[in-house]
PDB file of C-alpha atoms in Angstrom:
ATOM      1  CA  MET V   1       2.250 -21.256  42.795  1.00 64.00           C
ATOM      2  CA  LEU V   2       4.020 -22.913  39.896  1.00 66.00           C
ATOM      3  CA  SER V   3       4.016 -21.335  36.477  1.00 70.00           C
ATOM      4  CA  PRO V   4       4.722 -23.082  33.156  1.00 71.00           C
ATOM      5  CA  ALA V   5       8.225 -21.547  33.133  1.00 66.00           C
ATOM      6  CA  ASP V   6       9.010 -23.348  36.410  1.00 63.00           C
ATOM      7  CA  LEU V   7       8.325 -26.691  34.756  1.00 68.00           C
ATOM      8  CA  ALA V   8      10.001 -26.161  31.396  1.00 74.00           C
ATOM      9  CA  THR V   9      11.585 -23.429  29.282  1.00 78.00           C
ATOM     10  CA  LEU V  10      11.550 -23.327  25.533  1.00 79.00           C
ATOM     11  CA  PRO V  11      14.609 -22.026  23.638  1.00 81.00           C
ATOM     12  CA  PHE V  12      12.387 -20.302  21.097  1.00 81.00           C
ATOM     13  CA  ASP V  13      15.029 -17.737  20.117  1.00 82.00           C
ATOM     14  CA  ASP V  14      17.520 -20.543  19.440  1.00 85.00           C
ATOM     15  CA  TRP V  15      14.981 -22.294  17.231  1.00 85.00           C
ATOM     16  CA  VAL V  16      14.393 -19.131  15.204  1.00 84.00           C
ATOM     17  CA  ASN V  17      18.131 -18.492  14.859  1.00 84.00           C
ATOM     18  CA  ALA V  18      18.719 -22.068  13.742  1.00 86.00           C
ATOM     19  CA  PHE V  19      15.919 -21.810  11.181  1.00 84.00           C
ATOM     20  CA  VAL V  20      17.021 -18.470   9.745  1.00 82.00           C
ATOM     21  CA  ARG V  21      20.810 -18.788   9.954  1.00 82.00           C
ATOM     22  CA  GLY V  22      21.123 -22.514   9.566  1.00 82.00           C
ATOM     23  CA  TRP V  23      18.600 -23.214   6.811  1.00 85.00           C
ATOM     24  CA  LEU V  24      16.831 -20.200   5.302  1.00 83.00           C
ATOM     25  CA  VAL V  25      19.818 -17.924   4.624  1.00 81.00           C
ATOM     26  CA  PRO V  26      22.249 -20.564   3.239  1.00 83.00           C
ATOM     27  CA  ASN V  27      19.637 -22.131   0.960  1.00 83.00           C
ATOM     28  CA  PHE V  28      17.493 -19.231  -0.185  1.00 82.00           C
ATOM     29  CA  ARG V  29      19.531 -16.033   0.043  1.00 80.00           C
ATOM     30  CA  PRO V  30      20.412 -16.075  -3.700  1.00 83.00           C
ATOM     31  CA  ALA V  31      16.707 -16.410  -4.512  1.00 84.00           C
ATOM     32  CA  PHE V  32      15.839 -13.540  -2.189  1.00 82.00           C
ATOM     33  CA  ARG V  33      18.580 -11.380  -3.664  1.00 82.00           C
ATOM     34  CA  ALA V  34      17.232 -12.101  -7.153  1.00 84.00           C
ATOM     35  CA  ALA V  35      13.706 -11.205  -6.020  1.00 82.00           C
ATOM     36  CA  GLN V  36      14.801  -7.672  -5.201  1.00 85.00           C
ATOM     37  CA  VAL V  37      15.883  -6.988  -8.791  1.00 88.00           C
ATOM     38  CA  PRO V  38      12.463  -5.674  -9.972  1.00 91.00           C
ATOM     39  CA  VAL V  39      12.181  -3.566  -6.811  1.00 90.00           C
ATOM     40  CA  THR V  40      15.612  -2.081  -7.458  1.00 90.00           C
ATOM     41  CA  LEU V  41      14.750  -1.418 -11.106  1.00 92.00           C
ATOM     42  CA  VAL V  42      11.508   0.448 -10.329  1.00 92.00           C
ATOM     43  CA  LEU V  43      13.051   2.338  -7.413  1.00 91.00           C
ATOM     44  CA  ASN V  44      16.136   3.501  -9.319  1.00 92.00           C
ATOM     45  CA  ASN V  45      14.116   4.647 -12.324  1.00 93.00           C
ATOM     46  CA  LEU V  46      11.575   6.523 -10.202  1.00 92.00           C
ATOM     47  CA  ASN V  47      14.296   8.115  -8.096  1.00 92.00           C
ATOM     48  CA  ALA V  48      16.273   9.194 -11.168  1.00 94.00           C
ATOM     49  CA  PHE V  49      13.147  10.614 -12.803  1.00 94.00           C
ATOM     50  CA  LEU V  50      12.027  12.584  -9.733  1.00 93.00           C
ATOM     51  CA  LEU V  51      15.507  13.989  -9.209  1.00 93.00           C
ATOM     52  CA  PHE V  52      15.779  14.886 -12.913  1.00 94.00           C
ATOM     53  CA  VAL V  53      12.486  16.794 -13.109  1.00 92.00           C
ATOM     54  CA  PRO V  54      12.899  20.419 -11.977  1.00 94.00           C
ATOM     55  CA  MET V  55      11.490  21.293  -8.581  1.00 93.00           C
ATOM     56  CA  LEU V  56       9.077  23.875  -9.976  1.00 93.00           C
ATOM     57  CA  LEU V  57       7.618  21.422 -12.477  1.00 95.00           C
ATOM     58  CA  THR V  58       7.122  18.709  -9.849  1.00 94.00           C
ATOM     59  CA  THR V  59       5.522  21.201  -7.470  1.00 94.00           C
ATOM     60  CA  ALA V  60       3.214  22.493 -10.191  1.00 95.00           C
ATOM     61  CA  ALA V  61       2.174  18.946 -11.099  1.00 94.00           C
ATOM     62  CA  PHE V  62       1.345  18.027  -7.503  1.00 94.00           C
ATOM     63  CA  ALA V  63      -0.466  21.327  -6.975  1.00 94.00           C
ATOM     64  CA  ALA V  64      -2.538  20.748 -10.118  1.00 94.00           C
ATOM     65  CA  VAL V  65      -3.514  17.263  -8.983  1.00 93.00           C
ATOM     66  CA  ALA V  66      -4.333  18.557  -5.504  1.00 92.00           C
ATOM     67  CA  TRP V  67      -6.486  21.334  -6.975  1.00 93.00           C
ATOM     68  CA  ARG V  68      -8.279  18.861  -9.245  1.00 90.00           C
ATOM     69  CA  VAL V  69      -9.109  16.187  -6.671  1.00 89.00           C
ATOM     70  CA  VAL V  70      -9.202  18.154  -3.391  1.00 88.00           C
ATOM     71  CA  GLY V  71      -9.518  21.897  -3.952  1.00 88.00           C
ATOM     72  CA  SER V  72      -7.719  25.205  -4.134  1.00 89.00           C
ATOM     73  CA  GLY V  73      -6.764  25.213  -0.434  1.00 91.00           C
ATOM     74  CA  MET V  74      -4.825  21.966  -0.784  1.00 92.00           C
ATOM     75  CA  ALA V  75      -3.186  23.232  -3.968  1.00 93.00           C
ATOM     76  CA  ILE V  76      -1.922  26.325  -2.120  1.00 94.00           C
ATOM     77  CA  PHE V  77      -0.676  24.176   0.760  1.00 94.00           C
ATOM     78  CA  THR V  78       1.184  21.979  -1.715  1.00 94.00           C
ATOM     79  CA  LEU V  79       2.860  24.981  -3.344  1.00 95.00           C
ATOM     80  CA  VAL V  80       3.875  26.503  -0.017  1.00 95.00           C
ATOM     81  CA  GLY V  81       4.909  23.199   1.545  1.00 94.00           C
ATOM     82  CA  PHE V  82       7.064  22.048  -1.346  1.00 95.00           C
ATOM     83  CA  ALA V  83       8.634  25.499  -1.622  1.00 94.00           C
ATOM     84  CA  PHE V  84       9.478  25.335   2.093  1.00 94.00           C
ATOM     85  CA  ILE V  85      11.078  21.897   1.673  1.00 94.00           C
ATOM     86  CA  ASP V  86      13.229  23.225  -1.168  1.00 93.00           C
ATOM     87  CA  MET V  87      14.213  26.334   0.819  1.00 93.00           C
ATOM     88  CA  ILE V  88      15.488  24.280   3.768  1.00 91.00           C
ATOM     89  CA  GLY V  89      17.625  22.220   1.376  1.00 90.00           C
ATOM     90  CA  LEU V  90      15.806  18.878   1.583  1.00 92.00           C
ATOM     91  CA  TRP V  91      14.315  18.614  -1.905  1.00 93.00           C
ATOM     92  CA  PRO V  92      16.573  15.743  -3.131  1.00 93.00           C
ATOM     93  CA  GLU V  93      15.934  13.754   0.058  1.00 92.00           C
ATOM     94  CA  THR V  94      12.193  14.369  -0.279  1.00 93.00           C
ATOM     95  CA  MET V  95      12.171  13.082  -3.860  1.00 94.00           C
ATOM     96  CA  THR V  96      14.124   9.990  -2.790  1.00 92.00           C
ATOM     97  CA  THR V  97      11.566   9.383  -0.039  1.00 92.00           C
ATOM     98  CA  LEU V  98       8.747   9.894  -2.550  1.00 93.00           C
ATOM     99  CA  ALA V  99      10.355   7.385  -4.930  1.00 93.00           C
ATOM    100  CA  MET V 100      10.589   4.851  -2.095  1.00 92.00           C
ATOM    101  CA  ILE V 101       6.952   5.401  -1.139  1.00 92.00           C
ATOM    102  CA  LEU V 102       5.680   5.140  -4.724  1.00 92.00           C
ATOM    103  CA  THR V 103       7.705   1.980  -5.332  1.00 93.00           C
ATOM    104  CA  SER V 104       6.323   0.397  -2.170  1.00 92.00           C
ATOM    105  CA  VAL V 105       2.736   1.365  -2.994  1.00 93.00           C
ATOM    106  CA  ILE V 106       3.040   0.082  -6.564  1.00 93.00           C
ATOM    107  CA  PHE V 107       4.195  -3.342  -5.410  1.00 94.00           C
ATOM    108  CA  CYS V 108       1.652  -3.396  -2.569  1.00 93.00           C
ATOM    109  CA  ALA V 109      -1.130  -2.697  -5.081  1.00 93.00           C
ATOM    110  CA  VAL V 110       0.140  -5.297  -7.562  1.00 93.00           C
ATOM    111  CA  ILE V 111       0.336  -7.934  -4.815  1.00 93.00           C
ATOM    112  CA  GLY V 112      -2.420  -6.827  -2.445  1.00 93.00           C
ATOM    113  CA  ILE V 113      -5.375  -6.179  -4.759  1.00 92.00           C
ATOM    114  CA  PRO V 114      -5.275  -9.657  -6.384  1.00 93.00           C
ATOM    115  CA  LEU V 115      -4.889 -11.246  -2.941  1.00 93.00           C
ATOM    116  CA  GLY V 116      -7.882  -9.249  -1.707  1.00 92.00           C
ATOM    117  CA  ILE V 117      -9.949 -10.327  -4.717  1.00 92.00           C
ATOM    118  CA  LEU V 118      -9.033 -13.980  -4.196  1.00 92.00           C
ATOM    119  CA  SER V 119      -9.867 -13.676  -0.492  1.00 91.00           C
ATOM    120  CA  ALA V 120     -13.257 -12.164  -1.308  1.00 90.00           C
ATOM    121  CA  ARG V 121     -14.099 -14.911  -3.778  1.00 87.00           C
ATOM    122  CA  SER V 122     -12.950 -17.796  -1.582  1.00 88.00           C
ATOM    123  CA  ASP V 123     -13.727 -18.195   2.124  1.00 89.00           C
ATOM    124  CA  ARG V 124     -11.001 -20.817   2.383  1.00 91.00           C
ATOM    125  CA  MET V 125      -8.449 -18.380   0.986  1.00 91.00           C
ATOM    126  CA  TRP V 126      -9.579 -15.731   3.468  1.00 92.00           C
ATOM    127  CA  LYS V 127      -9.197 -18.148   6.381  1.00 92.00           C
ATOM    128  CA  VAL V 128      -5.579 -18.652   5.322  1.00 91.00           C
ATOM    129  CA  MET V 129      -4.880 -14.982   4.651  1.00 91.00           C
ATOM    130  CA  ARG V 130      -6.431 -13.558   7.810  1.00 92.00           C
ATOM    131  CA  PRO V 131      -3.931 -14.921  10.383  1.00 92.00           C
ATOM    132  CA  VAL V 132      -1.038 -14.087   8.052  1.00 91.00           C
ATOM    133  CA  LEU V 133      -2.228 -10.480   7.824  1.00 91.00           C
ATOM    134  CA  ASP V 134      -2.714 -10.379  11.599  1.00 90.00           C
ATOM    135  CA  ILE V 135       0.910 -11.395  12.098  1.00 88.00           C
ATOM    136  CA  MET V 136       2.157  -8.886   9.526  1.00 86.00           C
ATOM    137  CA  GLN V 137       0.237  -6.039  11.181  1.00 83.00           C
ATOM    138  CA  THR V 138       1.075  -6.804  14.805  1.00 85.00           C
ATOM    139  CA  ILE V 139       4.802  -7.543  14.571  1.00 84.00           C
ATOM    140  CA  PRO V 140       6.695  -4.327  15.483  1.00 83.00           C
ATOM    141  CA  SER V 141       8.207  -2.633  12.467  1.00 79.00           C
ATOM    142  CA  PHE V 142      11.763  -2.838  13.811  1.00 81.00           C
ATOM    143  CA  VAL V 143      11.525  -6.639  13.986  1.00 82.00           C
ATOM    144  CA  TYR V 144      11.326  -6.831  10.190  1.00 79.00           C
ATOM    145  CA  LEU V 145      14.745  -5.272   9.782  1.00 83.00           C
ATOM    146  CA  VAL V 146      16.874  -8.129  11.162  1.00 82.00           C
ATOM    147  CA  PRO V 147      15.691 -10.921   8.807  1.00 81.00           C
ATOM    148  CA  ILE V 148      15.524  -8.457   5.903  1.00 85.00           C
ATOM    149  CA  VAL V 149      19.200  -7.563   6.366  1.00 83.00           C
ATOM    150  CA  MET V 150      20.189 -11.228   6.622  1.00 82.00           C
ATOM    151  CA  LEU V 151      18.259 -12.217   3.495  1.00 82.00           C
ATOM    152  CA  PHE V 152      18.588  -9.119   1.288  1.00 83.00           C
ATOM    153  CA  GLY V 153      21.502  -7.135   2.694  1.00 80.00           C
ATOM    154  CA  VAL V 154      21.402  -3.395   3.391  1.00 83.00           C
ATOM    155  CA  GLY V 155      20.420  -0.447   1.239  1.00 83.00           C
ATOM    156  CA  MET V 156      17.322   1.089  -0.279  1.00 87.00           C
ATOM    157  CA  ALA V 157      15.940  -2.015  -2.014  1.00 87.00           C
ATOM    158  CA  PRO V 158      15.904  -4.134   1.192  1.00 87.00           C
ATOM    159  CA  GLY V 159      14.242  -1.198   2.911  1.00 88.00           C
ATOM    160  CA  ILE V 160      11.550  -1.162   0.227  1.00 90.00           C
ATOM    161  CA  ILE V 161      10.956  -4.895   0.685  1.00 90.00           C
ATOM    162  CA  ALA V 162      10.528  -4.402   4.441  1.00 89.00           C
ATOM    163  CA  THR V 163       8.133  -1.545   3.691  1.00 90.00           C
ATOM    164  CA  ILE V 164       6.089  -3.689   1.296  1.00 91.00           C
ATOM    165  CA  ILE V 165       5.684  -6.408   3.917  1.00 90.00           C
ATOM    166  CA  PHE V 166       4.751  -3.881   6.586  1.00 90.00           C
ATOM    167  CA  ALA V 167       2.297  -1.857   4.463  1.00 91.00           C
ATOM    168  CA  LEU V 168       0.587  -4.703   2.543  1.00 92.00           C
ATOM    169  CA  PRO V 169      -2.211  -5.801   4.958  1.00 92.00           C
ATOM    170  CA  PRO V 170      -4.586  -2.779   4.692  1.00 93.00           C
ATOM    171  CA  ILE V 171      -5.025  -2.989   0.939  1.00 93.00           C
ATOM    172  CA  VAL V 172      -5.629  -6.750   1.111  1.00 94.00           C
ATOM    173  CA  ARG V 173      -8.171  -6.406   3.918  1.00 93.00           C
ATOM    174  CA  LEU V 174     -10.075  -3.485   2.411  1.00 93.00           C
ATOM    175  CA  THR V 175     -10.129  -4.961  -1.100  1.00 92.00           C
ATOM    176  CA  ASN V 176     -11.632  -8.119   0.384  1.00 92.00           C
ATOM    177  CA  LEU V 177     -14.123  -6.069   2.424  1.00 91.00           C
ATOM    178  CA  GLY V 178     -15.158  -3.859  -0.479  1.00 90.00           C
ATOM    179  CA  ILE V 179     -15.873  -6.753  -2.842  1.00 89.00           C
ATOM    180  CA  ARG V 180     -17.722  -8.743  -0.194  1.00 88.00           C
ATOM    181  CA  ASN V 181     -19.934  -5.728   0.591  1.00 87.00           C
ATOM    182  CA  VAL V 182     -21.229  -5.313  -2.966  1.00 83.00           C
ATOM    183  CA  ARG V 183     -25.006  -5.637  -2.729  1.00 80.00           C
ATOM    184  CA  SER V 184     -26.352  -9.080  -3.524  1.00 78.00           C
ATOM    185  CA  ASP V 185     -29.250  -7.748  -5.637  1.00 76.00           C
ATOM    186  CA  LEU V 186     -26.754  -6.014  -7.930  1.00 77.00           C
ATOM    187  CA  ILE V 187     -24.810  -9.257  -8.259  1.00 77.00           C
ATOM    188  CA  GLU V 188     -28.037 -11.069  -9.107  1.00 77.00           C
ATOM    189  CA  ALA V 189     -28.893  -8.413 -11.689  1.00 76.00           C
ATOM    190  CA  ALA V 190     -25.511  -8.878 -13.359  1.00 74.00           C
ATOM    191  CA  HIS V 191     -25.989 -12.648 -13.381  1.00 74.00           C
ATOM    192  CA  ALA V 192     -29.447 -12.222 -14.858  1.00 75.00           C
ATOM    193  CA  PHE V 193     -28.012 -10.215 -17.738  1.00 73.00           C
ATOM    194  CA  GLY V 194     -25.515 -12.939 -18.579  1.00 73.00           C
ATOM    195  CA  SER V 195     -22.305 -11.553 -17.091  1.00 72.00           C
ATOM    196  CA  THR V 196     -19.366 -13.939 -16.884  1.00 76.00           C
ATOM    197  CA  GLY V 197     -17.179 -14.174 -13.793  1.00 73.00           C
ATOM    198  CA  TRP V 198     -14.615 -11.730 -15.219  1.00 78.00           C
ATOM    199  CA  GLN V 199     -17.330  -9.308 -16.343  1.00 77.00           C
ATOM    200  CA  MET V 200     -18.851  -9.487 -12.878  1.00 79.00           C
ATOM    201  CA  LEU V 201     -15.498  -8.678 -11.310  1.00 81.00           C
ATOM    202  CA  TRP V 202     -14.309  -5.893 -13.620  1.00 81.00           C
ATOM    203  CA  ASP V 203     -17.616  -4.252 -14.526  1.00 78.00           C
ATOM    204  CA  VAL V 204     -19.568  -4.578 -11.272  1.00 79.00           C
ATOM    205  CA  GLN V 205     -17.629  -5.604  -8.162  1.00 83.00           C
ATOM    206  CA  ILE V 206     -14.424  -3.596  -8.552  1.00 84.00           C
ATOM    207  CA  PRO V 207     -16.176  -0.334  -9.589  1.00 84.00           C
ATOM    208  CA  LEU V 208     -18.602  -0.617  -6.669  1.00 84.00           C
ATOM    209  CA  ALA V 209     -15.795  -1.513  -4.249  1.00 86.00           C
ATOM    210  CA  LEU V 210     -13.406   1.114  -5.607  1.00 86.00           C
ATOM    211  CA  ARG V 211     -13.896   3.602  -2.767  1.00 85.00           C
ATOM    212  CA  THR V 212     -13.041   0.940  -0.174  1.00 88.00           C
ATOM    213  CA  ILE V 213     -10.054  -0.197  -2.236  1.00 90.00           C
ATOM    214  CA  MET V 214      -8.833   3.399  -2.447  1.00 88.00           C
ATOM    215  CA  ALA V 215      -9.179   3.709   1.333  1.00 87.00           C
ATOM    216  CA  GLY V 216      -6.957   0.645   1.630  1.00 90.00           C
ATOM    217  CA  LEU V 217      -4.476   2.213  -0.763  1.00 90.00           C
ATOM    218  CA  ASN V 218      -4.464   5.370   1.360  1.00 89.00           C
ATOM    219  CA  GLN V 219      -3.719   3.397   4.526  1.00 91.00           C
ATOM    220  CA  THR V 220      -1.012   1.434   2.727  1.00 92.00           C
ATOM    221  CA  LEU V 221       0.580   4.680   1.581  1.00 91.00           C
ATOM    222  CA  MET V 222       0.605   6.094   5.113  1.00 89.00           C
ATOM    223  CA  LEU V 223       2.145   2.918   6.530  1.00 90.00           C
ATOM    224  CA  ALA V 224       4.734   2.950   3.753  1.00 90.00           C
ATOM    225  CA  LEU V 225       5.650   6.528   4.639  1.00 88.00           C
ATOM    226  CA  SER V 226       6.176   5.623   8.288  1.00 86.00           C
ATOM    227  CA  MET V 227       8.222   2.536   7.410  1.00 89.00           C
ATOM    228  CA  VAL V 228      10.576   4.153   4.893  1.00 85.00           C
ATOM    229  CA  VAL V 229      11.681   6.468   7.702  1.00 85.00           C
ATOM    230  CA  ILE V 230      12.554   3.484   9.887  1.00 87.00           C
ATOM    231  CA  THR V 231      14.404   1.712   7.071  1.00 88.00           C
ATOM    232  CA  ALA V 232      17.055   4.435   7.249  1.00 86.00           C
ATOM    233  CA  LEU V 233      18.481   2.227  10.007  1.00 84.00           C
ATOM    234  CA  ILE V 234      19.468  -0.364   7.381  1.00 85.00           C
ATOM    235  CA  GLY V 235      20.932   2.034   4.852  1.00 80.00           C
ATOM    236  CA  ALA V 236      17.906   3.492   3.065  1.00 81.00           C
ATOM    237  CA  GLY V 237      18.155   7.163   2.193  1.00 82.00           C
ATOM    238  CA  GLY V 238      15.751  10.050   1.984  1.00 86.00           C
ATOM    239  CA  LEU V 239      14.244  12.045   4.814  1.00 87.00           C
ATOM    240  CA  GLY V 240      14.512   9.072   7.137  1.00 86.00           C
ATOM    241  CA  LEU V 241      18.284   9.273   6.875  1.00 86.00           C
ATOM    242  CA  VAL V 242      18.124  12.994   7.735  1.00 88.00           C
ATOM    243  CA  VAL V 243      16.081  12.247  10.867  1.00 87.00           C
ATOM    244  CA  ASN V 244      18.288   9.293  11.826  1.00 85.00           C
ATOM    245  CA  THR V 245      21.468  11.328  11.355  1.00 86.00           C
ATOM    246  CA  GLY V 246      20.066  14.178  13.425  1.00 86.00           C
ATOM    247  CA  LEU V 247      19.139  11.719  16.162  1.00 81.00           C
ATOM    248  CA  GLY V 248      22.607  10.169  16.188  1.00 82.00           C
ATOM    249  CA  ARG V 249      24.305  13.561  16.417  1.00 85.00           C
ATOM    250  CA  LEU V 250      21.743  15.106  18.789  1.00 81.00           C
ATOM    251  CA  ASP V 251      21.125  17.659  16.034  1.00 81.00           C
ATOM    252  CA  VAL V 252      17.665  18.899  16.989  1.00 87.00           C
ATOM    253  CA  GLY V 253      17.429  21.275  14.044  1.00 88.00           C
ATOM    254  CA  GLY V 254      18.361  18.685  11.425  1.00 87.00           C
ATOM    255  CA  ALA V 255      16.014  16.045  12.850  1.00 88.00           C
ATOM    256  CA  THR V 256      13.189  18.581  13.070  1.00 90.00           C
ATOM    257  CA  ALA V 257      13.731  19.710   9.473  1.00 90.00           C
ATOM    258  CA  GLY V 258      13.550  16.112   8.274  1.00 89.00           C
ATOM    259  CA  GLY V 259      10.431  15.530  10.379  1.00 90.00           C
ATOM    260  CA  VAL V 260       8.712  18.611   8.975  1.00 91.00           C
ATOM    261  CA  GLY V 261       9.504  17.453   5.439  1.00 91.00           C
ATOM    262  CA  ILE V 262       7.945  14.078   6.204  1.00 91.00           C
ATOM    263  CA  VAL V 263       4.823  15.730   7.632  1.00 91.00           C
ATOM    264  CA  ILE V 264       4.340  17.959   4.574  1.00 93.00           C
ATOM    265  CA  LEU V 265       4.793  15.054   2.179  1.00 91.00           C
ATOM    266  CA  ALA V 266       2.428  12.887   4.242  1.00 90.00           C
ATOM    267  CA  ILE V 267      -0.319  15.529   4.256  1.00 92.00           C
ATOM    268  CA  VAL V 268      -0.104  16.097   0.502  1.00 92.00           C
ATOM    269  CA  LEU V 269      -0.164  12.385  -0.350  1.00 91.00           C
ATOM    270  CA  ASP V 270      -2.909  11.637   2.167  1.00 89.00           C
ATOM    271  CA  ARG V 271      -5.236  14.370   0.948  1.00 90.00           C
ATOM    272  CA  ILE V 272      -4.707  13.493  -2.708  1.00 89.00           C
ATOM    273  CA  THR V 273      -5.466   9.797  -2.174  1.00 86.00           C
ATOM    274  CA  GLN V 274      -8.504  10.679  -0.053  1.00 84.00           C
ATOM    275  CA  GLY V 275      -9.690  12.960  -2.832  1.00 85.00           C
ATOM    276  CA  LEU V 276      -9.305  10.147  -5.342  1.00 81.00           C
ATOM    277  CA  ALA V 277     -11.373   7.928  -3.028  1.00 75.00           C
ATOM    278  CA  GLU V 278     -14.135  10.541  -3.015  1.00 77.00           C
ATOM    279  CA  LYS V 279     -14.029  10.644  -6.809  1.00 71.00           C
ATOM    280  CA  ALA V 280     -14.401   6.862  -6.783  1.00 64.00           C
ATOM    281  CA  LYS V 281     -17.472   7.251  -4.561  1.00 60.00           C
ATOM    282  CA  VAL V 282     -19.193   9.336  -7.232  1.00 53.00           C
ATOM    283  CA  GLY V 283     -18.537   6.681  -9.875  1.00 52.00           C
ATOM    284  CA  ARG V 284     -19.744   3.985  -7.487  1.00 53.00           C
ATOM    285  CA  VAL V 285     -23.066   5.769  -6.906  1.00 51.00           C
ATOM    286  CA  SER V 286     -23.536   6.251 -10.665  1.00 52.00           C
ATOM    287  CA  LEU V 287     -22.872   2.596 -11.453  1.00 52.00           C
ATOM    288  CA  GLY V 288     -25.087   1.436  -8.584  1.00 53.00           C
ATOM    289  CA  ARG V 289     -27.991   3.508  -9.892  1.00 54.00           C
ATOM    290  CA  SER V 290     -27.465   2.142 -13.415  1.00 54.00           C
ATOM    291  CA  LEU V 291     -27.538  -1.437 -12.153  1.00 55.00           C
ATOM    292  CA  LEU V 292     -30.639  -0.797 -10.073  1.00 55.00           C
ATOM    293  CA  GLY V 293     -32.286   0.634 -13.169  1.00 55.00           C
ATOM    294  CA  LEU V 294     -31.414  -2.493 -15.096  1.00 50.00           C
ATOM    295  CA  LEU V 295     -32.765  -4.618 -12.227  1.00 51.00           C
ATOM    296  CA  ARG V 296     -36.078  -2.762 -12.313  1.00 52.00           C
ATOM    297  CA  PHE V 297     -36.134  -3.127 -16.092  1.00 48.00           C
ATOM    298  CA  GLN V 298     -35.686  -6.879 -15.738  1.00 49.00           C
ATOM    299  CA  GLY V 299     -38.452  -7.007 -13.138  1.00 49.00           C
ATOM    300  CA  SER V 300     -40.790  -5.260 -15.569  1.00 49.00           C
ATOM    301  CA  GLY V 301     -40.204  -7.929 -18.194  1.00 49.00           C
ATOM    302  CA  GLY V 302     -37.276  -6.460 -20.123  1.00 47.00           C
ATOM    303  CA  SER V 303     -34.224  -8.355 -21.312  1.00 44.00           C
ATOM    304  CA  GLY V 304     -30.574  -7.491 -21.672  1.00 44.00           C
ATOM    305  CA  SER V 305     -27.047  -8.768 -21.619  1.00 43.00           C
ATOM    306  CA  GLY V 306     -23.771  -8.410 -19.835  1.00 44.00           C
ATOM    307  CA  ALA V 307     -22.767  -5.872 -22.487  1.00 44.00           C
ATOM    308  CA  GLN V 308     -25.646  -3.630 -21.357  1.00 45.00           C
ATOM    309  CA  ILE V 309     -24.280  -3.649 -17.846  1.00 43.00           C
ATOM    310  CA  LYS V 310     -20.831  -2.716 -19.086  1.00 45.00           C
ATOM    311  CA  LYS V 311     -22.332   0.082 -21.136  1.00 44.00           C
ATOM    312  CA  ALA V 312     -24.341   1.297 -18.138  1.00 43.00           C
ATOM    313  CA  GLY V 313     -21.169   1.412 -16.002  1.00 45.00           C
TER     314      GLY V 313
END
């Protein structure tokens, strides 16, 4: 039985090569190289700062945050885990990895949250964004590296750009979901009290969707952590380079040490961001109750304004 390939074959790989090498790279590589300047600036400053701060001070700061948002058990784990990383000689690489992750998450938040808000406020925008996000999430992570190298070169900044592309979809999707799931009666209450579009967004929708947005930020952070390890293949540093070097030399101990460092850092960052999401849940419940109170007040014949809603939040 004939298949489509028996009738005709499509040189799809040749088309992609012609597009990238023949048109995109010659015409737009200077623009792409210029676009990595802010990424390089943030990354270099964060990396220099984290390497400058003493290990004990950084560990104490993370332990304090973990104790505040998660609990004493996580604080102890942070102290022990970071001490272990320092004792096996991987503290500088861990701070470089942390700088790469923070840079990626910062740019993902700056880009992804506005895109999620626009998608939630416009069905047409969401119809455009959804297939783009599907493609970004389903393309294997290694596939990003080839065009990134051709357009941006090699090094840490191109690795961060690949990480941003790879880790962006969750925060866009969950920001859109969180804002769309804000209860309609609360939206109507805000409208009834004279809230403008911006007041509705900043004082009602974002606070009530904050837990979902934080969940998206958590997922983005975890994807960024996995991707910065892979970007060691194109010259990025940090713990990913330790693992990649150990793999190339069949150094089981070195690769395992780098992997353990990644696991410890991942657990600490994951638990802290989850704790922040739980804190956001408390604020969401408080604001929701305030708005419901205002709605009941309106139903009983009271009057108010958008300022009252802001004060209630």
